[in-house]
Amino acid sequence: MTVLVTGAAGFIGMHVAESLLARGERVIGVDNLSTYYDVRLKRARLARLEGHAGFTFVQADVSDREAMLSLAEREPDATRIVHLAAQPGVRHSLVDPYAYVQANVMGHLVMLEAARRLKRMDHFVYASSSSVYGGNRKLPFAESDRVDHPVSLYAATKRSAELISESYAHLFGLPQTGLRFFTVYGPWGRPDMAPWLFADAILSGRPITLYDAGRLKRDFTFVEDIAAGVLGCLDQPAPGNAPRLLNIGNHRSVEVRRFVEVLETALGRTAAVVDTPRPATDVEETFADIAAIEALCGFEPRTSIEVGIPRFAEWYLSWRKGG
């Protein structure tokens, strides 16, 4: 089987591509190597993938119509797409909103058009986000909940992609599954995410900022559990006229201050903490109802933060020392 993975040099993308390669699939990895964060990290992820004979890398932007449609014509044997490429980061959407619409809306549309041009498209799996739930106070978040009040532009672009996918399933019978990721962390994570920011500050002797004294809660989900869930869903194609939206999380809501406590232990250092009010872009709590994905493919996250954070810390310390 040939799978096209966009965002292959990204955090989740690298883990998904590795998992596909490990089971013998051919993977075509697409990434534009955006400078949003250190490209050296992205190239290091790619180096891991390029050690596999079944991996081919294409440097291209998913919002580039000519590049993506041309790729679809060159790779007629691709039967599945895992579309993970996106402009991430909730707060950065306040700084550069255009990048989010270009990557997350136009990029999604272009990839759907590329999927339509493949000879046989068995399944199009794409990354959405738990951020679409906005300020929802009903817990846990369920796929049937209303999601029409996003609290960030990032969330709005992810919800827009879901709606575009709904229309493409209706119009063209394209089999699709959208996955709403919940606070993914682990080795090879991004420098703009809390685990990296906290670890860097703690080791450098700088204070970390906790909103509302760290009482905010997140459904922290280990990246290897996420990759297993993505592959499980990929192997269960949705009906062409009935696209799916599924939560993929750990089904545990943990206070951020507890996350920091475990990270302090893993690093052997104590954090200096600055308390500040929660910004408008952040919600109080996220918590995933995962009954639907569990029923579909047996998804069962196994990694608690007490296991996952030390694994992240071990990798981070190695990366900090130069790999």
Coordinates of C-alpha atoms in Angstrom, one line a residue:
M1 CA 0.0 0.0 0.0
T2 CA 1.2 3.5 -0.8
V3 CA 0.2 6.2 1.7
L4 CA 0.7 10.0 1.1
V5 CA 1.5 11.7 4.5
T6 CA 1.5 15.5 4.5
G7 CA 3.4 17.3 7.3
A8 CA 5.8 14.3 7.4
A9 CA 8.6 16.4 8.9
G10 CA 6.2 17.5 11.7
F11 CA 5.8 16.1 15.2
I12 CA 2.8 13.8 14.6
G13 CA 3.6 13.3 10.9
M14 CA 7.0 11.8 11.6
H15 CA 5.5 9.3 14.2
V16 CA 2.7 8.3 11.8
A17 CA 5.1 7.9 8.9
E18 CA 7.4 5.8 11.0
S19 CA 4.6 3.6 12.1
L20 CA 3.5 3.1 8.5
L21 CA 7.0 2.3 7.4
A22 CA 7.5 -0.2 10.3
R23 CA 4.6 -2.3 9.0
G24 CA 5.9 -2.3 5.5
E25 CA 3.9 0.4 3.7
R26 CA 5.4 2.8 1.1
V27 CA 5.2 6.3 2.3
I28 CA 5.4 9.5 0.3
G29 CA 6.1 12.3 2.8
V30 CA 5.2 15.9 1.9
D31 CA 6.4 18.9 3.9
N32 CA 7.2 22.5 3.0
L33 CA 9.8 22.8 5.9
S34 CA 8.2 26.0 7.1
T35 CA 10.4 28.3 9.2
Y36 CA 7.6 28.7 11.9
Y37 CA 10.1 26.8 14.1
D38 CA 13.7 25.5 13.8
V39 CA 14.0 23.7 10.5
R40 CA 16.9 21.7 11.9
L41 CA 14.4 19.8 14.0
K42 CA 12.3 19.0 11.0
R43 CA 15.3 17.9 9.0
A44 CA 16.3 15.6 11.9
R45 CA 12.9 14.0 11.9
L46 CA 13.2 13.5 8.1
A47 CA 16.6 11.9 8.6
R48 CA 14.9 9.2 10.7
L49 CA 12.4 8.6 7.9
E50 CA 14.9 8.6 5.1
G51 CA 16.6 5.7 6.7
H52 CA 13.8 3.5 5.5
A53 CA 13.8 2.2 1.9
G54 CA 10.1 2.7 1.5
F55 CA 10.2 6.5 2.2
T56 CA 10.1 9.2 -0.5
F57 CA 10.3 12.9 0.5
V58 CA 8.7 15.7 -1.6
Q59 CA 9.3 19.3 -0.4
A60 CA 6.1 21.2 -1.3
D61 CA 3.4 23.3 0.2
V62 CA 0.0 21.7 0.5
S63 CA -1.7 24.9 -0.5
D64 CA 0.3 24.9 -3.8
R65 CA -2.3 23.7 -6.3
E66 CA 0.1 23.0 -9.1
A67 CA 2.5 21.0 -6.9
M68 CA -0.1 18.9 -5.2
L69 CA -2.2 18.0 -8.3
S70 CA 1.0 17.2 -10.1
L71 CA 2.1 14.9 -7.3
A72 CA -1.2 13.1 -7.5
E73 CA -0.7 12.5 -11.2
R74 CA 2.9 11.2 -10.6
E75 CA 1.8 8.8 -7.8
P76 CA -1.3 7.0 -9.2
D77 CA -0.7 4.1 -6.9
A78 CA -1.3 6.1 -3.7
T79 CA -4.6 4.8 -2.3
R80 CA -4.7 6.6 1.1
I81 CA -3.8 10.1 2.3
V82 CA -3.0 11.1 5.9
H83 CA -3.3 14.9 5.8
L84 CA -1.5 16.3 8.8
A85 CA 0.2 19.4 7.4
A86 CA -1.1 22.6 9.0
Q87 CA -0.1 25.9 10.5
P88 CA -0.2 25.1 14.3
G89 CA -0.2 27.2 17.4
V90 CA -3.3 28.8 18.8
R91 CA -1.7 32.0 20.0
H92 CA 0.3 32.6 16.8
S93 CA -3.0 32.9 14.9
L94 CA -3.3 36.3 16.6
V95 CA 0.0 37.3 15.0
D96 CA -0.3 35.9 11.5
P97 CA -3.9 35.0 10.7
Y98 CA -3.2 34.8 6.9
A99 CA -0.9 31.8 7.4
Y100 CA -3.7 29.9 9.1
V101 CA -6.2 30.4 6.4
Q102 CA -3.7 29.6 3.7
A103 CA -2.4 26.4 5.3
N104 CA -5.4 25.1 7.1
V105 CA -8.2 26.0 4.8
M106 CA -6.7 26.4 1.3
G107 CA -4.3 23.6 2.0
H108 CA -7.1 21.3 3.0
L109 CA -9.1 22.1 -0.1
V110 CA -6.1 21.5 -2.3
M111 CA -5.5 18.1 -0.7
L112 CA -9.1 17.1 -1.3
E113 CA -8.8 18.0 -4.9
A114 CA -5.5 16.0 -5.1
A115 CA -7.4 13.0 -3.5
R116 CA -10.1 13.3 -6.2
R117 CA -7.4 12.9 -8.9
L118 CA -6.0 9.6 -7.6
K119 CA -7.2 6.5 -9.4
R120 CA -8.4 4.9 -6.3
M121 CA -8.8 6.8 -3.1
D122 CA -9.7 4.4 -0.3
H123 CA -9.5 6.8 2.6
F124 CA -8.6 10.4 3.3
V125 CA -7.7 10.9 7.0
Y126 CA -7.0 14.4 8.2
A127 CA -6.1 16.3 11.4
S128 CA -8.7 18.4 13.1
S129 CA -8.3 19.6 16.6
S130 CA -10.0 19.6 20.0
S131 CA -9.9 23.4 19.8
V132 CA -13.1 23.2 17.7
Y133 CA -15.0 22.7 20.9
G134 CA -14.3 26.2 21.9
G135 CA -15.6 27.2 25.4
N136 CA -17.8 24.1 25.6
R137 CA -18.5 23.3 29.3
K138 CA -20.1 19.9 28.8
L139 CA -17.5 17.2 29.6
P140 CA -16.2 15.0 28.2
F141 CA -16.3 16.6 24.7
A142 CA -18.3 14.4 22.4
E143 CA -18.4 14.5 18.6
S144 CA -22.1 15.3 18.8
D145 CA -21.5 18.5 20.7
R146 CA -22.1 21.9 19.0
V147 CA -18.9 23.4 17.6
D148 CA -20.0 26.7 16.2
H149 CA -18.3 29.0 18.8
P150 CA -14.5 28.8 18.3
V151 CA -12.4 31.0 20.6
S152 CA -9.4 31.2 18.3
L153 CA -8.8 31.7 14.6
Y154 CA -6.9 28.4 14.6
A155 CA -10.0 26.6 15.8
A156 CA -12.1 28.4 13.2
T157 CA -9.8 27.2 10.4
K158 CA -9.9 23.6 11.7
R159 CA -13.7 23.7 11.8
S160 CA -13.8 25.2 8.3
A161 CA -11.8 22.2 7.1
E162 CA -14.3 19.8 8.7
L163 CA -17.2 21.5 6.9
I164 CA -15.3 21.5 3.5
S165 CA -14.8 17.8 4.0
E166 CA -18.5 17.3 4.7
S167 CA -19.3 18.9 1.4
Y168 CA -16.8 16.9 -0.6
A169 CA -18.1 13.6 0.8
H170 CA -21.6 14.7 -0.2
L171 CA -20.6 15.9 -3.7
F172 CA -18.0 13.3 -4.6
G173 CA -18.4 10.4 -2.3
L174 CA -14.8 10.8 -0.9
P175 CA -14.2 8.5 2.1
Q176 CA -13.0 10.7 4.9
T177 CA -12.2 10.6 8.6
G178 CA -11.3 13.8 10.6
L179 CA -9.5 13.3 13.8
R180 CA -9.8 15.8 16.6
F181 CA -6.5 15.6 18.4
F182 CA -6.3 16.4 22.1
T183 CA -3.0 18.0 23.4
V184 CA -0.4 15.7 21.9
Y185 CA 3.0 15.5 23.6
G186 CA 6.1 13.3 23.5
P187 CA 9.6 12.9 21.9
W188 CA 10.3 15.0 18.9
G189 CA 7.7 17.6 19.9
R190 CA 7.5 21.2 18.8
P191 CA 9.4 24.0 20.4
D192 CA 6.3 26.1 20.7
M193 CA 4.4 23.5 22.8
A194 CA 4.2 23.6 26.6
P195 CA 6.4 20.6 27.4
W196 CA 9.3 22.0 25.4
L197 CA 8.8 25.6 26.7
F198 CA 8.5 24.4 30.3
A199 CA 11.6 22.1 30.0
D200 CA 13.7 24.7 28.4
A201 CA 12.8 27.3 31.0
I202 CA 13.3 24.9 34.0
L203 CA 16.7 23.9 32.8
S204 CA 17.7 27.5 32.0
G205 CA 16.6 28.8 35.3
R206 CA 13.9 30.9 33.9
P207 CA 10.4 31.1 35.4
I208 CA 7.5 29.4 33.7
T209 CA 4.1 30.9 33.3
L210 CA 1.0 29.0 34.5
Y211 CA -2.4 30.3 33.8
D212 CA -4.9 30.5 36.7
A213 CA -2.2 28.9 39.0
G214 CA -2.0 25.8 36.7
R215 CA -5.6 24.8 37.4
L216 CA -6.4 24.6 33.7
K217 CA -6.9 21.0 32.6
R218 CA -5.9 19.2 29.5
D219 CA -6.4 15.8 28.0
F220 CA -2.6 15.1 27.5
T221 CA -2.2 12.4 24.9
F222 CA 1.1 10.6 24.2
V223 CA 2.2 10.8 20.5
E224 CA 2.8 7.0 20.1
D225 CA -0.8 6.4 21.2
I226 CA -1.9 9.0 18.7
A227 CA 0.0 7.3 15.9
A228 CA -1.5 4.0 16.7
G229 CA -5.0 5.5 16.6
V230 CA -4.3 7.2 13.3
L231 CA -3.3 3.9 11.7
G232 CA -6.3 2.1 13.2
C233 CA -8.6 4.7 11.7
L234 CA -6.8 4.6 8.4
D235 CA -7.5 0.9 8.1
Q236 CA -11.2 1.4 8.6
P237 CA -12.3 3.5 5.6
A238 CA -15.4 5.6 6.1
P239 CA -18.3 5.2 3.7
G240 CA -17.9 7.7 0.9
N241 CA -21.2 9.5 1.6
A242 CA -20.8 9.4 5.5
P243 CA -17.7 11.2 6.6
R244 CA -16.6 10.7 10.2
L245 CA -15.4 13.0 12.9
L246 CA -13.7 11.3 15.8
N247 CA -12.0 12.4 19.0
I248 CA -8.5 11.0 19.6
G249 CA -7.3 11.7 23.1
N250 CA -6.2 10.0 26.3
H251 CA -9.7 10.2 28.0
R252 CA -8.0 11.7 31.1
S253 CA -8.1 15.4 32.1
V254 CA -5.1 16.5 34.1
E255 CA -4.3 19.8 35.7
V256 CA -1.4 21.6 34.0
R257 CA 0.3 22.0 37.4
R258 CA 0.4 18.2 37.8
F259 CA 1.9 18.0 34.4
V260 CA 4.6 20.4 35.6
E261 CA 5.2 18.4 38.8
V262 CA 5.9 15.2 36.8
L263 CA 8.2 17.2 34.4
E264 CA 10.1 18.6 37.4
T265 CA 10.7 15.1 38.7
A266 CA 11.8 13.9 35.3
L267 CA 14.3 16.7 34.9
G268 CA 15.5 16.7 38.5
R269 CA 14.8 20.5 38.8
T270 CA 12.2 22.7 40.4
A271 CA 10.3 25.3 38.3
A272 CA 10.0 28.9 39.3
V273 CA 6.4 29.7 38.5
V274 CA 4.7 33.0 37.5
D275 CA 0.9 33.0 37.8
T276 CA -1.2 34.9 35.3
P277 CA -4.8 35.0 34.2
R278 CA -6.0 32.7 31.5
P279 CA -5.9 34.4 28.0
A280 CA -9.0 34.6 25.8
T281 CA -7.6 32.0 23.4
D282 CA -7.4 29.3 26.1
V283 CA -10.2 27.2 27.5
E284 CA -10.5 25.9 31.0
E285 CA -10.5 22.2 30.3
T286 CA -10.4 19.6 27.5
F287 CA -11.5 16.1 28.0
A288 CA -12.1 13.6 25.1
D289 CA -15.0 11.2 24.9
I290 CA -13.3 8.4 22.9
A291 CA -16.1 5.8 22.7
A292 CA -16.5 6.2 19.0
I293 CA -12.9 5.7 18.0
E294 CA -12.6 2.8 20.5
A295 CA -15.7 1.1 18.9
L296 CA -14.3 1.7 15.4
C297 CA -10.7 0.4 15.7
G298 CA -10.2 -0.6 19.3
F299 CA -8.2 2.5 20.1
E300 CA -7.0 2.3 23.7
P301 CA -4.5 4.9 24.9
R302 CA -2.1 3.3 27.3
T303 CA 0.4 6.1 28.3
S304 CA -0.2 8.1 31.4
I305 CA 1.8 11.3 32.0
E306 CA 3.8 9.5 34.6
V307 CA 5.2 7.4 31.8
G308 CA 5.0 9.7 28.9
I309 CA 6.6 12.8 30.4
P310 CA 9.8 11.0 31.4
R311 CA 10.1 9.7 27.9
F312 CA 9.7 13.2 26.5
A313 CA 12.3 14.5 29.1
E314 CA 14.8 11.9 28.1
W315 CA 14.5 12.8 24.4
Y316 CA 14.6 16.5 25.1
L317 CA 17.8 16.3 27.2
S318 CA 19.4 14.4 24.4
W319 CA 18.3 16.9 21.8
R320 CA 19.4 19.8 24.0
K321 CA 22.9 18.3 24.2
G322 CA 23.1 18.1 20.4
G323 CA 21.2 14.8 19.5

